[in-house]
Coordinates of C-alpha atoms in Angstrom, one line a residue:
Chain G
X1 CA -33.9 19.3 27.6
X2 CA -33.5 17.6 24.0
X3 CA -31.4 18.9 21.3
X4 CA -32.9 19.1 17.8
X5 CA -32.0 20.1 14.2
X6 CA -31.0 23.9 15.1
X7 CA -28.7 22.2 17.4
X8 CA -27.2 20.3 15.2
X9 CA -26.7 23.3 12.3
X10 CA -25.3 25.1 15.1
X11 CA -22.7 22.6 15.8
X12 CA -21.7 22.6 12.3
X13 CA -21.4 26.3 11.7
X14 CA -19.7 26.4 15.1
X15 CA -17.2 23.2 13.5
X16 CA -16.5 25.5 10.6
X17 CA -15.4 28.5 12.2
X18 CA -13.1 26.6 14.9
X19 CA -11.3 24.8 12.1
X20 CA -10.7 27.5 10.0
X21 CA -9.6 29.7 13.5
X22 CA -7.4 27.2 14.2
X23 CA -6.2 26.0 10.5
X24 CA -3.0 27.4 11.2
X25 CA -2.6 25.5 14.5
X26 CA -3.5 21.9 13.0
X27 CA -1.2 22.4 9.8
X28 CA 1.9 23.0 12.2
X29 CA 0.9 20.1 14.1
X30 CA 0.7 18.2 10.8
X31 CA 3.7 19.9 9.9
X32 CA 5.6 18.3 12.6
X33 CA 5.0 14.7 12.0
X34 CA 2.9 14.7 8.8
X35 CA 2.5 17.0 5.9
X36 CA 0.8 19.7 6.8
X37 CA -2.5 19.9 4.9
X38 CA -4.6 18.9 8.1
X39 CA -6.1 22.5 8.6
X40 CA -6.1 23.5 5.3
X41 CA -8.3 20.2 4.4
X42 CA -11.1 20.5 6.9
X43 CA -10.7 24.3 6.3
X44 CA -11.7 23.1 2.8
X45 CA -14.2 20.7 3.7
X46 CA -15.9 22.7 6.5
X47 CA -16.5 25.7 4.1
X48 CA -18.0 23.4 1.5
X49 CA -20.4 22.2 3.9
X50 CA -21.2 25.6 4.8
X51 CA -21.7 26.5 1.3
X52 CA -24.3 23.5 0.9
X53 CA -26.4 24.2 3.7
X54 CA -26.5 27.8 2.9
X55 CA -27.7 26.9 -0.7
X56 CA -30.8 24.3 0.7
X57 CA -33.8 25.7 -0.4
X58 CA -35.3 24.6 2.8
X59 CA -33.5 23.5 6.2
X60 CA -32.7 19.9 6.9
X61 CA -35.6 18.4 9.2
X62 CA -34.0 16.6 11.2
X63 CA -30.0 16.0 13.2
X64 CA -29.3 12.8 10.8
X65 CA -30.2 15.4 7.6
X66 CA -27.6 17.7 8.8
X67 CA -25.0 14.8 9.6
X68 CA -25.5 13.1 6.3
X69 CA -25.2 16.5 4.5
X70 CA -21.9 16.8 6.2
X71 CA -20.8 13.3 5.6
X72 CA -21.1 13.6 1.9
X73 CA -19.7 17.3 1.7
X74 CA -16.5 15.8 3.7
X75 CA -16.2 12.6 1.8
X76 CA -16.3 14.7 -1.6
X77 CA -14.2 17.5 -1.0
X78 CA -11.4 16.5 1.8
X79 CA -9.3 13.4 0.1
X80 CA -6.4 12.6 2.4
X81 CA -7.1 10.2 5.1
X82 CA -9.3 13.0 7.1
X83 CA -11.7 12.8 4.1
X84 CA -13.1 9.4 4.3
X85 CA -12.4 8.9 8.3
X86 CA -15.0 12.0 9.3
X87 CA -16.9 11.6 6.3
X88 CA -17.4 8.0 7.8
X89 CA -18.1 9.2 11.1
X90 CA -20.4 11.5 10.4
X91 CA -22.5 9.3 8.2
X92 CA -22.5 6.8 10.8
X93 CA -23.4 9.6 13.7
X94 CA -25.9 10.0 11.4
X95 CA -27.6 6.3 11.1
X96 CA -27.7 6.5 14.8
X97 CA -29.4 9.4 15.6
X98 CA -33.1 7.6 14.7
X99 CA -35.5 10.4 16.4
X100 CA -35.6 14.1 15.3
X101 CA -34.8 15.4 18.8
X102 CA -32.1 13.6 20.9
X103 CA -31.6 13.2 24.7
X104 CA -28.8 12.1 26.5
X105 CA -28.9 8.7 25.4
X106 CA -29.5 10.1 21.8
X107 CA -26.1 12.0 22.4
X108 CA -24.8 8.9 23.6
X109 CA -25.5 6.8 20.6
X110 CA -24.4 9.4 17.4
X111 CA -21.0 9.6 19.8
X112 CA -20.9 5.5 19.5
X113 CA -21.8 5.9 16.0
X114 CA -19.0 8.3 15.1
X115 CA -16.3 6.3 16.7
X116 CA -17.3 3.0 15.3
X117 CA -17.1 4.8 11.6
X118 CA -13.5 5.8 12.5
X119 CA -12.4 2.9 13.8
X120 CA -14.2 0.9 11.0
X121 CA -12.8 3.0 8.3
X122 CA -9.3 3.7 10.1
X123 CA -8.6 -0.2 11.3
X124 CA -7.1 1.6 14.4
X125 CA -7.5 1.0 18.0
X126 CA -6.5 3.5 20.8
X127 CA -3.0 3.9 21.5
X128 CA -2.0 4.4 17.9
X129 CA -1.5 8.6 18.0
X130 CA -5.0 9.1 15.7
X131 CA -8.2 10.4 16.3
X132 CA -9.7 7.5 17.9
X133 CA -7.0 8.4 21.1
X134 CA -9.8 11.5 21.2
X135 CA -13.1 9.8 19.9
X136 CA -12.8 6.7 22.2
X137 CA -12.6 8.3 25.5
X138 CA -14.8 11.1 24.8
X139 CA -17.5 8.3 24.4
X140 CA -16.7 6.8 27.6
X141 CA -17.2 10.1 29.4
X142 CA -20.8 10.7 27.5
X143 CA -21.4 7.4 28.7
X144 CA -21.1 8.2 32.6
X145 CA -22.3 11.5 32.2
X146 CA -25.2 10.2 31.0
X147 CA -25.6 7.5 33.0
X148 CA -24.9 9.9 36.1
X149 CA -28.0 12.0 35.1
X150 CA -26.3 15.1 33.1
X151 CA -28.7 16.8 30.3
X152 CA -27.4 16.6 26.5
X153 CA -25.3 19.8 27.4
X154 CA -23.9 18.1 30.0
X155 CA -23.2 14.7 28.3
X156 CA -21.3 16.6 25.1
X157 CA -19.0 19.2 27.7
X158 CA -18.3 15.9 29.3
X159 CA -17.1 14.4 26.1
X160 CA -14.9 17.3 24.7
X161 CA -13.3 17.6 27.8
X162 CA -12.3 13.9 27.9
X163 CA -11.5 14.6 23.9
X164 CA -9.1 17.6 24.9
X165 CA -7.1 15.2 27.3
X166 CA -7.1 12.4 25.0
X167 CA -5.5 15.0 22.3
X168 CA -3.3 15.6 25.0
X169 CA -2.5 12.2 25.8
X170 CA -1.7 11.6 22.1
X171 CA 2.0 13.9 22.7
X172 CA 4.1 10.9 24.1
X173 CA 2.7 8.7 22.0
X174 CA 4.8 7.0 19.2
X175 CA 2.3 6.3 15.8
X176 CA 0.9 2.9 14.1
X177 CA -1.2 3.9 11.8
X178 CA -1.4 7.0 9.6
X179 CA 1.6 9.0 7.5
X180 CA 3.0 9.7 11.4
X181 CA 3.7 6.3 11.8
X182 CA 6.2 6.1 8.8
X183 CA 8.3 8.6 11.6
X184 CA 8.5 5.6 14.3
X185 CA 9.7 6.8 17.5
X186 CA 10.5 10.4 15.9
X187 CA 6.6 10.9 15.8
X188 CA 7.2 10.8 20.1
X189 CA 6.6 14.4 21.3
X190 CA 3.9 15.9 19.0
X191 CA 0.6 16.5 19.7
X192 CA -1.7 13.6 17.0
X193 CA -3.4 16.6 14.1
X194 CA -6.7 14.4 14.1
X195 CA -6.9 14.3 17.8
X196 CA -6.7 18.1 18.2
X197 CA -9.6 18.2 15.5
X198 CA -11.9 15.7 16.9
X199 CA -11.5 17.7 20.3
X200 CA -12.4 20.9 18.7
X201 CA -15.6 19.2 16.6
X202 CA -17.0 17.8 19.9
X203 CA -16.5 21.4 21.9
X204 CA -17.8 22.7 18.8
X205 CA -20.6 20.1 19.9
X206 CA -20.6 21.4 23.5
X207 CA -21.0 24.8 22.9
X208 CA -24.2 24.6 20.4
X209 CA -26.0 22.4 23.2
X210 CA -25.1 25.1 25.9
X211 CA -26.4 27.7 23.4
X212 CA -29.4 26.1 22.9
X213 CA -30.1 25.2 26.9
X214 CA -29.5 28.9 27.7
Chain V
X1 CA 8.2 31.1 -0.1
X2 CA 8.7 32.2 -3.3
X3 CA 7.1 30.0 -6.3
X4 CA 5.5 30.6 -9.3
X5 CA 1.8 30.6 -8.8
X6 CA -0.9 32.4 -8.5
X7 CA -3.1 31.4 -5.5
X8 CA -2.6 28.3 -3.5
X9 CA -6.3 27.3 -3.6
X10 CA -5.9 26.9 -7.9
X11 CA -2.5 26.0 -7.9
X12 CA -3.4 22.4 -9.0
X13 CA -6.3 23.2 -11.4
X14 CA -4.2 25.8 -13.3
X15 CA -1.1 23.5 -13.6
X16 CA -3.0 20.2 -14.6
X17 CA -5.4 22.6 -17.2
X18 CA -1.5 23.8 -18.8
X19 CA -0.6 20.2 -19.0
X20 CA -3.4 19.4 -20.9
X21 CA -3.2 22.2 -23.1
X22 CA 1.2 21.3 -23.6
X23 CA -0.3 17.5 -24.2
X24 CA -3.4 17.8 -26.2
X25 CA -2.0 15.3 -28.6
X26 CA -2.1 12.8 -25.5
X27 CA -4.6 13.7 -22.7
X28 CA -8.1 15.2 -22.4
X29 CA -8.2 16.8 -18.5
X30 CA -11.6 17.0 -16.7
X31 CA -12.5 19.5 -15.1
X32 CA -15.4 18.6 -12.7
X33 CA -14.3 16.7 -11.1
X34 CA -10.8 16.8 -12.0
X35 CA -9.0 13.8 -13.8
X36 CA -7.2 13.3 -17.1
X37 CA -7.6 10.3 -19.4
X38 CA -6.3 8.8 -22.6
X39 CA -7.2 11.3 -25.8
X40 CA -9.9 9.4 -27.4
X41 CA -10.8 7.6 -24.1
X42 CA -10.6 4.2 -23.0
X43 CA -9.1 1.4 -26.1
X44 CA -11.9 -1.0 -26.6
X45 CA -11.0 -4.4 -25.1
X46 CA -8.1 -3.4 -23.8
X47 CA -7.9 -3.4 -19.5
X48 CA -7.7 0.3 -18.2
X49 CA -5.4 0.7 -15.7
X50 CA -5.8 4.1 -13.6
X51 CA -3.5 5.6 -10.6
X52 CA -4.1 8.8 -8.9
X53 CA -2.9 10.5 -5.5
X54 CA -1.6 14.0 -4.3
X55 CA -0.4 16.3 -6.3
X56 CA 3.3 18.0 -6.1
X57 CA 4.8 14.4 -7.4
X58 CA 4.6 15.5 -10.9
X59 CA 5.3 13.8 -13.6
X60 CA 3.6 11.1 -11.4
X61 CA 0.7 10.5 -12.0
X62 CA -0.7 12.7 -15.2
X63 CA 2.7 12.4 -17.4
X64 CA 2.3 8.6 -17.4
X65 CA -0.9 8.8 -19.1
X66 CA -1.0 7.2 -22.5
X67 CA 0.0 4.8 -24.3
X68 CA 1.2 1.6 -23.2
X69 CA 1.1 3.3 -19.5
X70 CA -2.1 4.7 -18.0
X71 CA -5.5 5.5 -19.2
X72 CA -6.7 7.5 -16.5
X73 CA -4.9 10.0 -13.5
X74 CA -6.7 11.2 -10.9
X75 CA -4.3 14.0 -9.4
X76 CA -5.4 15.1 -5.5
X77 CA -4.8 18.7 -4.1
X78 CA -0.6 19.2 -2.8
X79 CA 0.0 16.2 -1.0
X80 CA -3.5 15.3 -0.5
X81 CA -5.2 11.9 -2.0
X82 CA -7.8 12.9 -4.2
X83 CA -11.7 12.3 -3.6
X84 CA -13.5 9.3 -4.2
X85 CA -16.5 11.3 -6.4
X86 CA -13.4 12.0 -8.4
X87 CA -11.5 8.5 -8.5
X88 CA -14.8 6.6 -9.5
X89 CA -15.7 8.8 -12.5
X90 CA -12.0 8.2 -13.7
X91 CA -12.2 4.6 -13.5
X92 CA -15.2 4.9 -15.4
X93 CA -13.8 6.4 -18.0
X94 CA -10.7 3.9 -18.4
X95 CA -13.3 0.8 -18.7
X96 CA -13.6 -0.3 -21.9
X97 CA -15.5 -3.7 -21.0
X98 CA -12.5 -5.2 -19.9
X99 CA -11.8 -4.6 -16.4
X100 CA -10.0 -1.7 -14.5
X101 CA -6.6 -1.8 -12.5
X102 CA -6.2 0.7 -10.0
X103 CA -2.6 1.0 -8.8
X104 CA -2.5 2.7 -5.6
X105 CA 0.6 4.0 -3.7
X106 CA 0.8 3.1 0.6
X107 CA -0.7 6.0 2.0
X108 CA -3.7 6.0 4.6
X109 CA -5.7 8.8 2.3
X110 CA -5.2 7.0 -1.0
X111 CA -6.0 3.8 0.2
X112 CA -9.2 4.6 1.8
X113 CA -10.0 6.8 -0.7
X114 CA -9.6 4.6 -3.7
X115 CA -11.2 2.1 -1.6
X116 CA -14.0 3.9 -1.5
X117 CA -14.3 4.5 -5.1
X118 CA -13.7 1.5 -6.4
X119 CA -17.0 0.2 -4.0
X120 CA -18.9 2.8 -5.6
X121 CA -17.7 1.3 -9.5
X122 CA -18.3 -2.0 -8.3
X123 CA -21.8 -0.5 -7.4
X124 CA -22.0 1.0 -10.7
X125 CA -21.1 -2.7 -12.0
X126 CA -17.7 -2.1 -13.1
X127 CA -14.9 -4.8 -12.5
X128 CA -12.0 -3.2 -10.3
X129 CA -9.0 -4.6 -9.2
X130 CA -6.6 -2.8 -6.9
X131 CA -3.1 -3.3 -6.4
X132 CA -1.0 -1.3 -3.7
X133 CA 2.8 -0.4 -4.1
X134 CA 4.9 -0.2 -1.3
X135 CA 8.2 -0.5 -2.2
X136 CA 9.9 1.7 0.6
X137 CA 12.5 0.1 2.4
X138 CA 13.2 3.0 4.9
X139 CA 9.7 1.7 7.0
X140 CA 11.6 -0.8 8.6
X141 CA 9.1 -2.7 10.8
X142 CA 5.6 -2.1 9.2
X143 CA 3.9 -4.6 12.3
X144 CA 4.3 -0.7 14.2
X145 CA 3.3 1.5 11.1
X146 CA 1.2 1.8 8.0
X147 CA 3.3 -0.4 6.0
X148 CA 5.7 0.6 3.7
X149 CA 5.2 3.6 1.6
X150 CA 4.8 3.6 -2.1
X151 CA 7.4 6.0 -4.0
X152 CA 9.5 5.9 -7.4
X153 CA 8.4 1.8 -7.9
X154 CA 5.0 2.9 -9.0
X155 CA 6.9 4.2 -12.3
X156 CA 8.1 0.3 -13.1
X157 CA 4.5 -0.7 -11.9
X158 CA 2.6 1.4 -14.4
X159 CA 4.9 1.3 -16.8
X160 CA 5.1 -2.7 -16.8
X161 CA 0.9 -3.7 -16.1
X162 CA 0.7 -0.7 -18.8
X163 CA 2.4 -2.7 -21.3
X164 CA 0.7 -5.7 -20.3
X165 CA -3.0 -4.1 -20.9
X166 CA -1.5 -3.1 -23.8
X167 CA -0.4 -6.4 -24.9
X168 CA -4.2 -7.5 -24.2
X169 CA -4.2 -9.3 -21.3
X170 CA -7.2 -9.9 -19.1
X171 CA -7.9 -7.9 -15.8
X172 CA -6.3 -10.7 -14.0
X173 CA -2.8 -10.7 -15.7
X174 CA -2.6 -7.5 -15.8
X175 CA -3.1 -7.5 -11.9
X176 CA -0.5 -10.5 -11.4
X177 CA 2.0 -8.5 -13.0
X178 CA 1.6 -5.7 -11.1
X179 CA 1.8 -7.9 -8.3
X180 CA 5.0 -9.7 -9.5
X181 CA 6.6 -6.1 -10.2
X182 CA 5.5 -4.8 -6.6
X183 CA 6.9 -8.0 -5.3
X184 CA 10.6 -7.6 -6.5
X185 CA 11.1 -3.6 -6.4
X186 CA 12.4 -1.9 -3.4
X187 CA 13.6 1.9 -3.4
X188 CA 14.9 4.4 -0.5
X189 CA 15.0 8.1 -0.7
X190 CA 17.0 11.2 0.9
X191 CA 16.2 14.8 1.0
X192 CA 19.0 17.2 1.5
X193 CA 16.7 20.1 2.0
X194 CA 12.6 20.4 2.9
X195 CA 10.0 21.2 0.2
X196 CA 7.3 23.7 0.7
X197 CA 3.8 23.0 0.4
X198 CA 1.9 26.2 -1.5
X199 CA -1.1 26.3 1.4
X200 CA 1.1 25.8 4.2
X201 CA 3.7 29.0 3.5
X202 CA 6.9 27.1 5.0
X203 CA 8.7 24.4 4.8
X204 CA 7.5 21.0 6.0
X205 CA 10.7 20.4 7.9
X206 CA 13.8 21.9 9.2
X207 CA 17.0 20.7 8.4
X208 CA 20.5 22.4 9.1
X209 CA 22.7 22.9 6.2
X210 CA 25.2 20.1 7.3
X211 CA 22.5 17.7 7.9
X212 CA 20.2 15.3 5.2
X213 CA 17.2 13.1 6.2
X214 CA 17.8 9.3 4.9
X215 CA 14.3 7.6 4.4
X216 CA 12.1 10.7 3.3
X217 CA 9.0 9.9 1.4
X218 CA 7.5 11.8 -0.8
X219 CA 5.3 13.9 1.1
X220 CA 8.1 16.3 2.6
X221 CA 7.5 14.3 5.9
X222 CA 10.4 13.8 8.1
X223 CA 13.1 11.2 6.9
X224 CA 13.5 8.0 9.2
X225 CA 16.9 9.3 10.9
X226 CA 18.9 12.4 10.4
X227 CA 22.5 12.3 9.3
X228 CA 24.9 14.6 9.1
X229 CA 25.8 15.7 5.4
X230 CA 28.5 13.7 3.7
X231 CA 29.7 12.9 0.2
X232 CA 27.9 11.3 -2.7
X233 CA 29.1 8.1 -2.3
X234 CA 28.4 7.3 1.1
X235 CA 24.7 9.0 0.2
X236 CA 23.9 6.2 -2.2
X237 CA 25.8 3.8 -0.5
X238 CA 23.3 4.4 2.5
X239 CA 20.2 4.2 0.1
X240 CA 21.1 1.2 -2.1
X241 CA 22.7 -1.2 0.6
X242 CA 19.2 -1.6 2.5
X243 CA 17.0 -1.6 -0.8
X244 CA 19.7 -4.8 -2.1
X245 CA 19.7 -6.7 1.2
X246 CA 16.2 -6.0 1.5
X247 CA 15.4 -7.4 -1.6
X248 CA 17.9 -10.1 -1.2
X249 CA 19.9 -9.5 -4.4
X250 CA 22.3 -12.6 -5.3
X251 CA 25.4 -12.8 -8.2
X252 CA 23.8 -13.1 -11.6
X253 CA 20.1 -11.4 -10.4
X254 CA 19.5 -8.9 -13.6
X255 CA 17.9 -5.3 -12.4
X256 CA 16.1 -2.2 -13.4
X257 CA 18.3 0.6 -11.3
X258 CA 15.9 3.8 -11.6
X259 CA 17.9 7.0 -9.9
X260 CA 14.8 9.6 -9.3
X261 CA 15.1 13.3 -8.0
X262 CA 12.7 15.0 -5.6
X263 CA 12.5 17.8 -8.2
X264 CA 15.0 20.6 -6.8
X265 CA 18.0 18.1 -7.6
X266 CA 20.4 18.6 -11.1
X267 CA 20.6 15.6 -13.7
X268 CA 24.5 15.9 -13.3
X269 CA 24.4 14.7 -9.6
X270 CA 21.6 12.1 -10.0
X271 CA 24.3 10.5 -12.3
X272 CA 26.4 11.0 -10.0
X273 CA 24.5 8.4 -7.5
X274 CA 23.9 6.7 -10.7
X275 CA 27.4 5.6 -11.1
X276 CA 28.3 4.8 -7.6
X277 CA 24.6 2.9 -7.0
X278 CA 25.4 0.9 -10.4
X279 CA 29.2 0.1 -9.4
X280 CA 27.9 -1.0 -6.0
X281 CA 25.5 -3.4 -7.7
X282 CA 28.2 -5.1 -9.7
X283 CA 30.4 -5.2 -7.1
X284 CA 27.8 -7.4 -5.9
X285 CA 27.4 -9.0 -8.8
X286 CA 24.5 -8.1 -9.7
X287 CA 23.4 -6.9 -13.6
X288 CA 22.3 -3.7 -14.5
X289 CA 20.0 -4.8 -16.9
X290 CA 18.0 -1.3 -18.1
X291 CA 18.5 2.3 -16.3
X292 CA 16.3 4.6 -16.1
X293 CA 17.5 8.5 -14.4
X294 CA 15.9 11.9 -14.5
X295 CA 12.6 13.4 -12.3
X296 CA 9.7 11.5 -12.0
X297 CA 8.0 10.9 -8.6
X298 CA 9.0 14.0 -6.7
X299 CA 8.4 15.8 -3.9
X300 CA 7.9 19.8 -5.5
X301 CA 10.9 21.4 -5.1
X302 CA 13.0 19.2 -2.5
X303 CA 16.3 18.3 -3.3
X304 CA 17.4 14.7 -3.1
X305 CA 16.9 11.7 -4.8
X306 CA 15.8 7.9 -4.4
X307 CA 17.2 4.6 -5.7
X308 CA 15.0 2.0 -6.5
X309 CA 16.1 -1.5 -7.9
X310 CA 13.9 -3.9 -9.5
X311 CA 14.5 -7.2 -10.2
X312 CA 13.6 -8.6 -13.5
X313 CA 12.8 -11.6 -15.3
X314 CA 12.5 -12.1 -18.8
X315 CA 8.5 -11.0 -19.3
X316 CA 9.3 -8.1 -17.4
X317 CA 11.9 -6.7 -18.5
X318 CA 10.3 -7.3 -22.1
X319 CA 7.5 -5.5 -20.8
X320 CA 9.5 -2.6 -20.0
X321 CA 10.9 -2.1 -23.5
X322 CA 7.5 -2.1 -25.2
X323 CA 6.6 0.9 -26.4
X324 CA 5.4 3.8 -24.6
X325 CA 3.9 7.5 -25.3
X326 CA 3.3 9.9 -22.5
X327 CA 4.2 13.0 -21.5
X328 CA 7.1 12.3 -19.4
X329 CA 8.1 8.3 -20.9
X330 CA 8.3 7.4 -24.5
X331 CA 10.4 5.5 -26.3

């Protein structure tokens, strides 16, 4: 199986509504050790993005349409630091998704993509409490799955599922880059805001490719 | 939560469209996308300097536009840095042919974000310079964090590079002095209670009535360390020790002493800190050149204050007494 554009509209709606279920959750995970405007941001930018695809007078043709679409949306209406850091990985997803349907090594490559446009944008490595703690070993788990066989379903349940436990792994974590880090060791015991979004984008993922194999 | 507004999602819009309308005589706001600029627009010849960042730190960054400060403000939802597709039209509108300064305070979202726009102005063919002010001492070892924060010095820094562009230096002055005044100003805050961001509902933090947070920023984040409450003294004693070691403040150094509230704090008690802060710098010998005391980067409706110290030399200090009309500085 491939996945193609509806897959990829899918995804997004499915992004939208998981933020905005779970706004509350990220703004009190902000709250803790940053300032609490994570859910209401991608709340904002999420519904924007919604709001632009809804108004196209004719669907995007292709994944890298949709991902630019949502790049743009982000990097317009977000601000903060979540603005320019999704709005980067999207755009670079985006650039490296080159055929209009993808396979599992299609996956594999918008996953790369995304991470390098964090990590470009963000100067941060793994270890540092952000969303690259969730990005980075999400890709290495597309990259086995993939490598092991699994369909694009397969290859993106693989990655939010290594994206959940790297959220998770962010709690002991002490920050070094981002408005957390200004907390130094006090920023110890709370679960990264970015991190718990990334995992819920790539399930979001996930769960549009299982809709579209069943 | 009680405040007065209407509905979190137009909180900013309404409040920067009312400014507008109190200073018409000053600013002209924007409305799509949102910025404020100079009445009149950008001087001819003269370098437009614009700053910009959350909002919720008012009068920062809207009541410092005018003149002999800032042309342009680009004011970000509660907290949040504002957009680059609303920065770059801002610095647009400050160029007058002679260059833009964009003064940025330390934060992750402003940086990239004004990053961003000033790519897409450079793009556009527009000469942009960016300084960064991070003047918090609180962020002891920025090798493990962000770097310092900018807070209260971006008051000096705009008010100083404004008088500069004013003055008519080039882009590159204008820059150097912003660097020179980033370079020697140093501040430290402390919140005695939380603020409450409008979309969030509750406070950002919690903190027991006998307790302050020393090293807040102003974002309602969590201080560096939690104290418990004590008296005034000992509160500015705590912020202006680290800010004078840390700037390394010797017998005969002149200073700008700037006491700023968080916005829920009275006048009578900044001048409290005032006084002790000032007596603490002459007991190290140091001279309190020009004061400046009242609300001006806050954090909504926290209570505490910051002290920030900046040390002068004769051009700035001259800079700092040339004129200026905004909303919230004139003289």
């Amino acid at each position: 199986m491939t996945l193609d554009v509806s897959w990829a509209i899918a995804w997004v709606r499915g992004t939208a509504q998981t933020v905005a279920e779970h706004r509350d959750e990220l703004v009190e995970l902000d709250r803790q050790i940053g300032d609490g405007d994570h859910g209401e941001n991608l709340t904002r930018g999420f519904t924007a993005v919604i709001q632009r695809l809804d108004a196209l007078e004719e669907p995007p043709a292709e994944v890298g349409d949709v991902l630019k679409l949502v790049a743009t949306t982000l990097m317009s209406t977000v601000g903060g630091a979540a603005g320019p850091l999704y709005g980067t990985a999207y755009l670079r997803a985006a650039k490296a998704t080159g055929a209009p349907r993808l396979d599992s090594a299609g996956v594999v490559a918008l996953l790369e993509g995304a991470l390098e446009g964090i990590v470009v944008r963000g100067k941060s490595t793994t270890g540092e409490k952000t969303m690259v703690d969730a990005w980075s070993p999400a890709v290495e788990a597309a990259v086995l799955a993939a490598d092991a066989g699994l369909d694009p379903a397969g290859v993106l349940a693989a990655a939010a599922d290594a994206a959940e436990r790297g959220a998770e792994a962010t709690i002991p974590m002490v920050a070094s880059k981002g408005r957390a880090s200004y907390l130094g060791e006090r920023s110890a015991g709370h679960r990264d805001p970015g991190a718990e979004s990334s995992a819920l984008v790539l399930r979001a993922a996930a769960w549009a490719a299982a809709e579209a194999t069943a | 939560m009680k405040k007065l507004i209407n509905d979190p999602q137009t909180v900013v819009a309404e409040s920067v469209a009312g400014f507008g309308r109190a200073h018409a005589d000053l600013v002209a706001v924007h409305s799509d996308p949102l910025f404020v600029t100079r009445v009149g627009g950008a001087v001819p010849g003269k370098v437009g300097l614009v700053s910009g960042g959350g909002s919720g730190h008012e009068p920062l960054h809207a009541g410092f536009v005018g003149m002999g400060m800032l042309d342009a403000a680009v004011p970000g939802p509660v907290f949040t840095s504002p957009t680059p597709d609303q920065i770059a039209p801002a610095i647009a509108a400050a160029d007058a042919g002679a260059g833009v300064l964009a003064i940025v305070k330390n934060y992750t979202g402003d940086v990239l974000n004004f990053e961003t726009a000033a790519e897409l102005a450079d793009a556009e063919g527009l000469r942009v310079r960016t300084v960064v002010v991070a003047d918090d001492v609180a962020v002891e070892d920025s090798l493990y964090t962000a770097g310092r924060r900018g807070v209260a010095g971006t008051v000096a820094v705009e008010k100083i590079a404004g008088a500069a562009a004013e003055r008519g230096d080039g882009l590159e002055q204008v820059a150097e002095v912003a660097e020179r005044v980033i370079a020697n100003v140093r501040s430290m805050g402390v919140a005695l209670t939380a603020c409450t961001v409008p979309h969030a509902g509750r406070p950002s933090f919690d903190l027991p009535e006998d307790e302050i947070e020393v090293g807040i920023g102003i974002h309602g984040e969590p201080g560096r360390r939690r104290v418990p409450m004590t008296s005034a003294d000992e509160i500015t004693a705590m912020l202006l020790d680290p800010v004078a070691d840390d700037l390394g403040l010797a017998a005969g150094d002149q200073v700008l002493l700037l006491v700023n509230g968080m916005g829920g704090t009275p006048a009578s008690e900044l001048y409290v800190v005032y006084g002790r802060a000032r007596r603490l710098l002459e007991e190290r010998g140091v001279e309190v050149a020009r004061s400046l005391v009242g609300n001006y980067v806050t954090s909504l409706e926290m209570q505490g204050a910051s002290v920030t110290v900046l040390r002068l030399d004769e051009e700035l200090a001259a800079l700092w007494d040339a004129p200026v009309h905004t909303a919230a500085l004139r003289w």
